[in-house]
Tab-separated table of C-alpha atoms in Angstrom:
chain	number	residue	atom	x	y	z
A	28	MET	CA	45.126	98.214	129.792
A	29	VAL	CA	46.896	97.302	126.557
A	30	SER	CA	50.294	98.967	126.287
A	31	LEU	CA	51.155	101.420	123.528
A	32	SER	CA	54.764	101.633	124.685
A	33	ASN	CA	57.698	101.634	122.286
A	34	LEU	CA	55.510	101.669	119.168
A	35	TRP	CA	57.488	103.807	116.678
A	36	ARG	CA	58.442	106.330	119.356
A	37	PRO	CA	62.115	105.295	119.515
A	38	GLU	CA	62.314	106.049	115.790
A	39	VAL	CA	60.997	109.574	116.414
A	40	SER	CA	63.581	109.992	119.171
A	41	LEU	CA	66.391	108.773	116.929
A	42	ALA	CA	65.311	111.029	114.075
A	43	VAL	CA	65.269	114.152	116.250
A	44	SER	CA	68.631	113.236	117.802
A	45	ILE	CA	70.256	112.895	114.378
A	46	LEU	CA	68.666	115.991	112.865
A	47	SER	CA	69.571	118.219	115.810
A	48	THR	CA	73.245	117.207	115.728
A	49	PHE	CA	73.566	118.200	112.063
A	50	ASP	CA	72.726	121.828	112.812
A	51	ASP	CA	75.872	123.939	112.496
A	52	GLY	CA	74.297	127.161	113.748
A	53	SER	CA	73.221	128.343	110.301
A	54	ASP	CA	69.825	126.601	110.296
A	55	GLN	CA	70.829	124.315	107.424
A	56	CYS	CA	69.071	121.188	108.656
A	57	HIS	CA	65.399	122.035	108.769
A	58	PHE	CA	62.672	119.547	109.574
A	59	GLY	CA	58.898	119.597	109.675
A	60	ILE	CA	56.450	117.722	111.903
A	61	ARG	CA	53.296	116.341	110.322
A	62	GLY	CA	50.398	114.896	112.288
A	63	GLY	CA	46.955	115.459	110.791
A	64	GLY	CA	48.291	118.246	108.580
A	65	ILE	CA	45.093	120.253	108.882
A	66	MET	CA	46.758	123.697	108.768
A	67	PRO	CA	46.402	124.799	105.127
A	68	TRP	CA	49.360	127.142	104.786
A	69	LYS	CA	52.539	126.045	103.092
A	70	GLY	CA	55.233	124.959	105.536
A	71	ALA	CA	52.952	124.555	108.549
A	72	ALA	CA	53.628	120.811	108.782
A	73	SER	CA	56.342	120.205	106.199
A	74	VAL	CA	59.533	121.758	104.892
A	75	GLU	CA	61.230	122.234	101.519
A	76	GLY	CA	64.830	121.103	101.254
A	77	GLY	CA	64.694	119.324	104.600
A	78	VAL	CA	63.107	116.359	106.364
A	79	THR	CA	59.454	115.875	107.281
A	80	ILE	CA	58.774	113.660	110.285
A	81	ASP	CA	55.421	112.139	109.357
A	82	LEU	CA	53.626	110.677	112.377
A	83	THR	CA	50.981	108.822	110.352
A	84	LEU	CA	52.154	105.390	111.497
A	85	LEU	CA	52.269	106.536	115.128
A	86	ASN	CA	48.581	105.718	115.344
A	87	GLY	CA	46.941	103.888	118.222
A	88	ILE	CA	44.137	104.241	120.757
A	89	VAL	CA	43.576	102.411	124.042
A	90	TYR	CA	40.751	103.049	126.517
A	91	ASP	CA	41.447	102.397	130.203
A	92	GLU	CA	38.171	101.664	131.979
A	93	GLU	CA	39.705	101.786	135.453
A	94	SER	CA	40.930	105.373	135.117
A	95	SER	CA	38.335	106.529	132.556
A	96	SER	CA	41.119	107.750	130.316
A	97	MET	CA	42.213	107.346	126.734
A	98	SER	CA	45.822	106.866	125.596
A	99	ILE	CA	46.258	108.178	122.059
A	100	LEU	CA	49.418	108.098	119.947
A	101	GLY	CA	50.506	111.375	118.395
A	102	GLY	CA	49.746	110.587	114.764
A	103	THR	CA	46.135	109.571	115.412
A	104	ARG	CA	43.268	111.585	113.969
A	105	TRP	CA	40.098	112.496	115.806
A	106	GLY	CA	37.817	110.544	113.507
A	107	ASP	CA	39.570	107.350	114.569
A	108	VAL	CA	39.278	108.314	118.243
A	109	TYR	CA	35.516	108.817	118.104
A	110	GLN	CA	34.892	105.674	116.089
A	111	THR	CA	36.810	103.686	118.705
A	112	LEU	CA	35.008	105.202	121.691
A	113	GLU	CA	31.437	105.367	120.373
A	114	PRO	CA	30.636	101.632	120.748
A	115	LEU	CA	31.909	101.841	124.343
A	116	GLY	CA	29.553	104.696	125.208
A	117	PHE	CA	32.385	107.137	125.933
A	118	ALA	CA	33.836	110.278	124.377
A	119	VAL	CA	36.642	112.791	124.894
A	120	ALA	CA	36.932	116.521	124.332
A	121	GLY	CA	38.513	116.520	120.889
A	122	GLY	CA	38.359	117.875	117.371
A	123	ARG	CA	35.314	118.486	115.185
A	124	ALA	CA	36.799	117.304	111.887
A	125	ASP	CA	37.808	113.697	111.288
A	126	THR	CA	41.200	114.444	109.695
A	127	VAL	CA	42.414	116.832	112.411
A	128	GLY	CA	45.392	115.348	114.255
A	129	VAL	CA	45.185	114.707	117.973
A	130	ALA	CA	48.525	116.336	118.796
A	131	GLY	CA	48.027	119.478	116.722
A	132	LEU	CA	44.601	120.225	118.161
A	133	VAL	CA	45.694	119.828	121.777
A	134	ILE	CA	48.867	121.931	121.625
A	135	GLY	CA	46.823	124.728	120.039
A	136	GLY	CA	44.111	124.731	122.722
A	137	GLY	CA	41.357	122.683	121.140
A	138	LEU	CA	37.706	123.665	120.659
A	139	SER	CA	35.272	120.752	120.776
A	140	TYR	CA	31.598	119.843	121.077
A	141	PHE	CA	32.210	119.474	124.819
A	142	ALA	CA	34.183	122.647	125.565
A	143	ASN	CA	31.394	124.324	127.524
A	144	GLN	CA	31.126	121.279	129.806
A	145	TYR	CA	34.736	120.201	130.243
A	146	GLY	CA	36.909	123.018	128.949
A	147	LEU	CA	39.164	123.032	125.897
A	148	ALA	CA	40.816	119.827	124.696
A	149	CYS	CA	44.109	120.823	126.325
A	150	ASP	CA	42.356	121.186	129.690
A	151	ASN	CA	41.414	117.492	129.535
A	152	VAL	CA	44.965	116.179	129.102
A	153	LEU	CA	46.282	114.027	131.953
A	154	ASP	CA	49.718	113.345	130.519
A	155	PHE	CA	51.897	114.282	127.548
A	156	GLU	CA	54.675	112.075	126.233
A	157	VAL	CA	57.169	114.256	124.371
A	158	VAL	CA	60.371	113.744	122.399
A	159	LEU	CA	62.673	116.632	123.285
A	160	ALA	CA	65.334	118.229	121.083
A	161	ASN	CA	68.072	115.936	122.450
A	162	GLY	CA	65.991	112.829	121.691
A	163	ALA	CA	64.961	112.203	125.299
A	164	ILE	CA	61.418	110.877	125.760
A	165	VAL	CA	59.801	112.518	128.803
A	166	ASN	CA	56.372	112.733	130.392
A	167	ALA	CA	54.709	115.941	131.483
A	168	ASN	CA	51.760	115.954	133.875
A	169	ARG	CA	50.596	117.384	137.216
A	170	ASN	CA	53.507	115.716	139.041
A	171	ARG	CA	56.387	115.547	136.541
A	172	ASN	CA	57.778	118.377	134.408
A	173	THR	CA	54.843	120.508	135.468
A	174	ASP	CA	56.109	123.605	133.665
A	175	LEU	CA	56.294	121.704	130.377
A	176	PHE	CA	52.815	120.277	131.077
A	177	ARG	CA	51.370	123.780	131.223
A	178	ALA	CA	53.387	125.087	128.269
A	179	LEU	CA	52.208	122.306	125.967
A	180	LYS	CA	48.586	123.313	126.569
A	181	GLY	CA	48.502	126.022	123.936
A	182	GLY	CA	52.217	126.550	123.325
A	183	GLY	CA	52.364	124.842	119.926
A	184	ASN	CA	55.331	122.874	118.593
A	185	ASN	CA	57.996	124.875	120.419
A	186	PHE	CA	59.171	122.224	122.881
A	187	GLY	CA	59.257	118.831	121.209
A	188	ILE	CA	57.204	116.255	119.327
A	189	MET	CA	54.165	114.890	121.141
A	190	THR	CA	54.167	111.105	120.662
A	191	LYS	CA	51.388	110.167	123.077
A	192	VAL	CA	48.709	111.912	125.080
A	193	ILE	CA	46.459	110.567	127.823
A	194	VAL	CA	43.136	112.385	128.035
A	195	ARG	CA	40.139	112.263	130.316
A	196	ALA	CA	37.211	110.205	128.940
A	197	PHE	CA	33.571	110.485	129.990
A	198	LYS	CA	30.312	108.664	129.388
A	199	GLN	CA	28.535	109.901	126.278
A	200	GLY	CA	25.505	108.687	124.386
A	201	PRO	CA	24.129	110.012	121.092
A	202	LEU	CA	24.142	113.731	120.355
A	203	TRP	CA	21.432	115.812	118.737
A	204	GLY	CA	22.365	118.266	116.045
A	205	GLY	CA	22.966	119.065	112.421
A	206	LEU	CA	22.663	121.978	110.028
A	207	ILE	CA	19.715	124.214	109.302
A	208	GLY	CA	19.837	126.504	106.288
A	209	HIS	CA	18.497	130.034	106.008
A	210	SER	CA	18.191	132.605	103.280
A	211	ALA	CA	20.702	135.449	103.434
A	212	SER	CA	17.868	137.802	104.426
A	213	THR	CA	17.634	136.144	107.857
A	214	VAL	CA	21.191	137.104	108.890
A	215	PRO	CA	20.097	140.016	111.157
A	216	ALA	CA	17.783	137.719	113.120
A	217	GLN	CA	20.415	134.988	113.126
A	218	SER	CA	22.977	137.416	114.535
A	219	ASN	CA	20.671	138.385	117.385
A	220	ALA	CA	20.042	134.713	118.070
A	221	LEU	CA	23.799	134.110	118.284
A	222	LEU	CA	24.260	136.938	120.795
A	223	ASN	CA	21.493	135.615	123.044
A	224	PHE	CA	22.689	132.014	122.740
A	225	THR	CA	26.242	132.966	123.759
A	226	SER	CA	25.003	134.870	126.796
A	227	ASN	CA	22.831	131.923	127.877
A	228	LEU	CA	25.515	129.219	127.697
A	229	VAL	CA	26.243	129.739	131.371
A	230	ASN	CA	22.826	128.147	131.965
A	231	ASP	CA	23.262	125.167	129.629
A	232	GLY	CA	26.792	124.015	128.851
A	233	HIS	CA	25.573	121.036	126.823
A	234	ALA	CA	24.898	123.306	123.833
A	235	GLN	CA	27.274	124.302	121.030
A	236	LEU	CA	26.623	126.280	117.887
A	237	VAL	CA	28.283	127.879	114.883
A	238	THR	CA	26.728	130.346	112.456
A	239	ILE	CA	27.840	130.243	108.829
A	240	TRP	CA	27.688	132.840	106.058
A	241	GLN	CA	28.778	131.495	102.708
A	242	HIS	CA	29.073	132.750	99.162
A	243	ASN	CA	29.817	130.206	96.452
A	244	GLY	CA	31.483	131.601	93.348
A	245	LYS	CA	30.381	128.888	90.937
A	246	SER	CA	26.683	129.306	91.635
A	247	ASN	CA	27.030	133.017	92.528
A	248	THR	CA	24.752	132.521	95.535
A	249	SER	CA	24.916	133.563	99.176
A	250	PHE	CA	23.227	131.732	102.024
A	251	ALA	CA	23.354	131.318	105.775
A	252	ALA	CA	23.309	128.254	107.980
A	253	SER	CA	23.451	127.331	111.638
A	254	GLY	CA	25.218	124.272	112.979
A	255	LEU	CA	23.613	123.089	116.224
A	256	GLN	CA	24.918	120.447	118.627
A	257	TYR	CA	23.504	119.252	121.941
A	258	THR	CA	25.496	116.687	123.861
A	259	LEU	CA	22.568	115.286	125.868
A	260	GLY	CA	20.867	114.085	122.684
A	261	THR	CA	17.692	115.972	123.587
A	262	GLU	CA	15.848	117.308	120.566
A	263	ASN	CA	15.041	121.022	120.266
A	264	ALA	CA	16.493	122.130	123.625
A	265	PRO	CA	15.106	125.520	124.718
A	266	ILE	CA	18.475	127.273	124.356
A	267	PHE	CA	18.189	126.860	120.556
A	268	GLU	CA	14.696	128.378	120.366
A	269	ASP	CA	15.714	131.542	118.501
A	270	PHE	CA	17.468	129.498	115.799
A	271	LEU	CA	14.697	126.937	115.498
A	272	ASP	CA	12.202	129.753	114.924
A	273	LEU	CA	14.106	131.104	111.900
A	274	PRO	CA	12.698	130.238	108.440
A	275	ARG	CA	14.565	127.236	107.015
A	276	THR	CA	15.654	126.278	103.537
A	277	PHE	CA	16.822	122.844	104.721
A	278	SER	CA	17.438	120.900	107.916
A	279	SER	CA	19.501	117.852	108.859
A	280	LEU	CA	18.761	117.969	112.590
A	281	ARG	CA	18.802	114.474	114.047
A	282	VAL	CA	19.977	112.295	116.905
A	283	THR	CA	23.298	110.760	115.880
A	284	ASP	CA	26.885	110.022	116.938
A	285	ILE	CA	29.871	112.362	116.992
A	286	TYR	CA	31.537	110.948	113.892
A	287	ASP	CA	28.410	111.347	111.745
A	288	LEU	CA	27.924	114.882	113.026
A	289	MET	CA	31.478	115.965	112.220
A	290	MET	CA	31.475	114.427	108.749
A	291	GLU	CA	28.578	116.664	107.758
A	292	THR	CA	30.831	119.718	107.916
A	293	ALA	CA	34.086	118.150	106.646
A	294	PRO	CA	35.945	120.539	104.286
A	295	PRO	CA	36.059	119.588	100.594
A	296	PRO	CA	39.214	117.635	99.692
A	297	GLY	CA	41.757	118.797	97.138
A	298	ARG	CA	41.089	122.526	97.364
A	299	ARG	CA	43.494	125.373	98.016
A	300	ALA	CA	42.464	127.134	101.199
A	301	ILE	CA	43.302	129.649	103.865
A	302	PHE	CA	41.714	130.353	107.194
A	303	LEU	CA	42.272	133.293	109.510
A	304	THR	CA	40.779	134.246	112.841
A	305	LEU	CA	40.132	136.875	115.488
A	306	THR	CA	38.326	136.863	118.820
A	307	VAL	CA	35.846	139.659	119.536
A	308	LYS	CA	33.435	140.519	122.300
A	309	ASN	CA	29.846	139.320	121.973
A	310	ASN	CA	28.542	142.406	120.210
A	311	LEU	CA	25.903	143.041	117.542
A	312	ARG	CA	27.757	145.906	115.820
A	313	VAL	CA	30.704	143.601	115.149
A	314	LEU	CA	28.460	140.975	113.567
A	315	GLU	CA	26.840	143.589	111.342
A	316	TYR	CA	30.236	144.892	110.279
A	317	ILE	CA	31.627	141.426	109.524
A	318	HIS	CA	28.571	140.500	107.476
A	319	ALA	CA	28.909	143.704	105.440
A	320	LEU	CA	32.566	142.809	104.782
A	321	HIS	CA	31.507	139.341	103.663
A	322	ASN	CA	29.174	140.837	101.068
A	323	LYS	CA	31.906	143.165	99.806
A	324	ALA	CA	34.519	140.397	99.747
A	325	HIS	CA	32.818	138.094	97.263
A	326	VAL	CA	32.044	141.030	94.997
A	327	ALA	CA	35.728	141.987	95.125
A	328	VAL	CA	36.820	138.447	94.195
A	329	ARG	CA	34.613	138.409	91.139
A	330	GLY	CA	35.719	141.912	90.151
A	331	ALA	CA	39.397	140.935	90.421
A	332	GLY	CA	39.078	138.438	87.562
A	333	VAL	CA	39.309	135.232	89.592
A	334	GLN	CA	40.567	132.261	87.544
A	335	SER	CA	39.023	129.470	89.617
A	336	GLU	CA	35.645	128.256	88.432
A	337	ASP	CA	34.603	127.215	91.946
A	338	TRP	CA	35.493	129.175	95.093
A	339	ASP	CA	34.007	130.110	98.451
A	340	VAL	CA	34.092	132.990	100.879
A	341	ILE	CA	32.846	131.628	104.217
A	342	ILE	CA	32.566	133.191	107.646
A	343	PHE	CA	32.089	131.107	110.766
A	344	MET	CA	31.072	132.742	114.043
A	345	GLN	CA	31.008	130.663	117.209
A	346	PRO	CA	30.625	131.382	120.903
A	347	PHE	CA	33.665	131.647	123.138
A	348	PRO	CA	31.920	132.134	126.478
A	349	ALA	CA	33.493	133.370	129.685
A	350	LEU	CA	33.000	129.977	131.309
A	351	LEU	CA	35.857	128.554	129.174
A	352	ALA	CA	38.305	130.444	131.370
A	353	ASN	CA	37.226	128.446	134.436
A	354	ALA	CA	38.692	125.114	133.318
A	355	SER	CA	41.765	126.825	131.878
A	356	GLN	CA	42.873	128.055	135.324
A	357	GLU	CA	42.179	124.976	137.443
A	358	PRO	CA	45.012	124.648	140.012
A	359	GLY	CA	47.657	122.228	138.779
A	360	ASN	CA	46.004	122.031	135.380
A	361	ALA	CA	46.213	125.592	134.061
A	362	ASN	CA	46.891	126.202	130.384
A	363	VAL	CA	48.948	129.051	128.948
A	364	LEU	CA	46.296	130.717	126.759
A	365	GLY	CA	45.691	133.733	128.987
A	366	LEU	CA	41.901	133.411	128.899
A	367	GLU	CA	41.698	134.997	132.354
A	368	ARG	CA	42.607	138.258	130.586
A	369	MET	CA	39.163	138.294	128.963
A	370	SER	CA	37.759	139.723	132.215
A	371	GLY	CA	34.925	137.241	132.498
A	372	GLN	CA	33.199	138.491	129.335
A	373	ASP	CA	31.582	136.389	126.626
A	374	HIS	CA	33.350	136.477	123.261
A	375	LEU	CA	32.927	135.154	119.733
A	376	VAL	CA	35.538	133.453	117.590
A	377	PHE	CA	35.466	134.808	114.039
A	378	MET	CA	36.955	132.504	111.411
A	379	LEU	CA	37.330	133.478	107.755
A	380	PHE	CA	37.630	130.466	105.442
A	381	LEU	CA	38.509	130.896	101.763
A	382	ASP	CA	38.901	128.049	99.282
A	383	TRP	CA	39.590	127.993	95.551
A	384	GLN	CA	40.931	125.772	92.761
A	385	ASP	CA	43.571	127.592	90.729
A	386	GLU	CA	47.080	128.359	91.995
A	387	ALA	CA	46.959	131.564	89.954
A	388	ASP	CA	44.448	132.902	92.505
A	389	ASP	CA	46.669	132.386	95.560
A	390	ALA	CA	47.708	136.020	95.898
A	391	LEU	CA	44.148	137.239	95.332
A	392	PHE	CA	42.705	135.191	98.183
A	393	TYR	CA	45.615	135.764	100.559
A	394	ASP	CA	45.399	139.523	100.071
A	395	LEU	CA	41.631	139.420	100.470
A	396	GLY	CA	41.813	137.362	103.652
A	397	TYR	CA	44.378	139.463	105.451
A	398	GLY	CA	42.631	142.615	104.286
A	399	VAL	CA	39.385	141.483	105.928
A	400	ILE	CA	41.194	140.549	109.141
A	401	ASP	CA	42.912	143.942	109.309
A	402	LYS	CA	39.601	145.760	108.827
A	403	VAL	CA	37.823	143.756	111.528
A	404	LYS	CA	40.695	144.255	113.965
A	405	ALA	CA	40.731	148.012	113.373
A	406	TYR	CA	36.946	148.284	113.726
A	407	THR	CA	36.792	146.311	116.969
A	408	GLN	CA	39.591	148.425	118.434
A	409	ASP	CA	37.749	151.597	117.462
A	410	ILE	CA	34.559	150.568	119.276
A	411	GLY	CA	36.323	148.869	122.196
A	412	VAL	CA	35.253	145.261	121.654
A	413	ASP	CA	38.554	143.749	120.490
A	414	SER	CA	40.559	140.959	122.104
A	415	ASP	CA	44.229	140.051	121.871
A	416	TYR	CA	43.470	136.316	121.990
A	417	ILE	CA	43.902	134.469	118.690
A	418	TYR	CA	42.876	130.815	118.589
A	419	MET	CA	46.014	129.101	117.286
A	420	ASN	CA	44.279	126.300	115.394
A	421	TYR	CA	42.470	128.796	113.139
A	422	ALA	CA	45.354	131.233	112.757
A	423	GLY	CA	47.013	132.116	109.477
A	424	ARG	CA	50.744	131.969	108.804
A	425	ASP	CA	51.295	135.678	109.394
A	426	GLN	CA	49.198	135.934	112.540
A	427	ASN	CA	50.761	135.848	116.012
A	428	PRO	CA	48.652	133.809	118.462
A	429	LEU	CA	51.400	133.445	121.090
A	430	ARG	CA	51.630	137.215	121.488
A	431	GLY	CA	47.905	137.227	122.280
A	432	TYR	CA	48.432	135.119	125.404
A	433	GLY	CA	49.858	138.138	127.224
A	434	ASP	CA	53.379	139.174	128.227
A	435	GLU	CA	53.499	137.045	131.386
A	436	ASN	CA	52.473	133.851	129.615
A	437	LEU	CA	54.775	134.552	126.701
A	438	GLU	CA	57.749	134.993	129.016
A	439	PHE	CA	56.800	131.732	130.737
A	440	LEU	CA	56.834	129.972	127.360
A	441	ARG	CA	60.253	131.425	126.571
A	442	ALA	CA	61.612	130.167	129.897
A	443	VAL	CA	60.225	126.663	129.327
A	444	ALA	CA	61.672	126.575	125.804
A	445	ARG	CA	65.108	127.589	127.112
A	446	LYS	CA	64.957	124.863	129.765
A	447	TYR	CA	63.870	121.944	127.580
A	448	ASP	CA	65.455	123.057	124.306
A	449	PRO	CA	68.511	125.110	125.350
A	450	PHE	CA	70.027	125.155	121.860
A	451	GLY	CA	66.787	126.312	120.216
A	452	VAL	CA	66.388	123.331	117.889
A	453	PHE	CA	62.618	123.781	117.617
A	454	GLN	CA	63.057	127.520	117.093
A	455	ARG	CA	65.749	127.418	114.393
A	456	GLN	CA	65.367	124.049	112.703
A	457	VAL	CA	61.570	123.635	112.712
A	458	PRO	CA	60.209	126.612	110.737
A	459	GLY	CA	56.587	125.400	110.745
A	460	GLY	CA	54.110	126.492	113.372
A	461	PHE	CA	54.142	129.599	115.518
A	462	LYS	CA	57.541	130.239	117.049
A	463	ILE	CA	58.158	131.760	120.478
A	464	SER	CA	61.301	133.387	119.065
A	465	LYS	CA	59.165	135.351	116.588
A	466	ALA	CA	56.297	136.267	118.918
């Protein structure tokens, strides 16, 4: 196995050591941590008036055939990972957008094409290499710093800077999948198909799916789509039957590789954007309510005198089945997400994605987004299908995913932070991310 040791990591250690010693207790020396930088809100991975530690050059990938594992440096992006592994006939449970950073996805949990087979991305980590607040470089795994190992699997950037991760790799050939388009009139049938698909995942974990409702402001049109993925590469697997029977306006279904599949849904570059999320039980009334809000939302944007010529209001709904909790509680490998609190019930992850062009519209879209989230949360509480869990990697700046892990897990995270960062450097000096001290 080719070594990735000592490549830029001492510089990260030195930087953190220097920055932490300049803190005088008044939070004057702030710094940000930038990996892939996929989170769209200001300050998530950078800082004004301080220092940004950009991990872009901390980029490297080595596959170890003997242990079937992949060593990945912290600044690497998932597109590079898949392009490296594909010729070898292997894959890992990682991100579904090429520019998403490896570190950021994993410390937030990590949905992937393979989640229903192998668990979340964080559940497939064998070892973390982390630069702590005092500059020490430590490893966390099943045998060393086991409390930190668990805390990093969903605990965000509260403990240090992840400079390398070793993840489990597995044999993987081509996938089957792509997008199929539908007219907006098919949404009721599409919603029923999503409910049935989510319930049936326990019988076929090779399947993944996301439903999409989109309104584009420039063309003033609404449409629906379904993104299908099947990791065996088999065409038209029976679990997708309800979706394949829907009338189509287009289809890109094909047998292809992971990188090609993810690039089909890559977000447009250079746009202002926000995304927000909630988790809800697998319930038809919720889907009907969310779709009604989607229709009202784009009308409200137009009525508010939006300045951007091109803008989108998009809703993504994807399964979050009960089987995901199994891998998350494996002895010695448990994460800190609190998925066991979902009582073995199938859920859906609701993601609201808004993008626009003009800075003058920032307040309009932020107010709209949080307004929709508040309405959905209130409705799901009223009918008893809500969930406290918030998927960190889709969360907005003012959401609180750590609180959704439950009191016991949150107290565990606080204890780990006190142990490995006793002076609270990553709480006081790193304002980006979701802080334990504010949960």
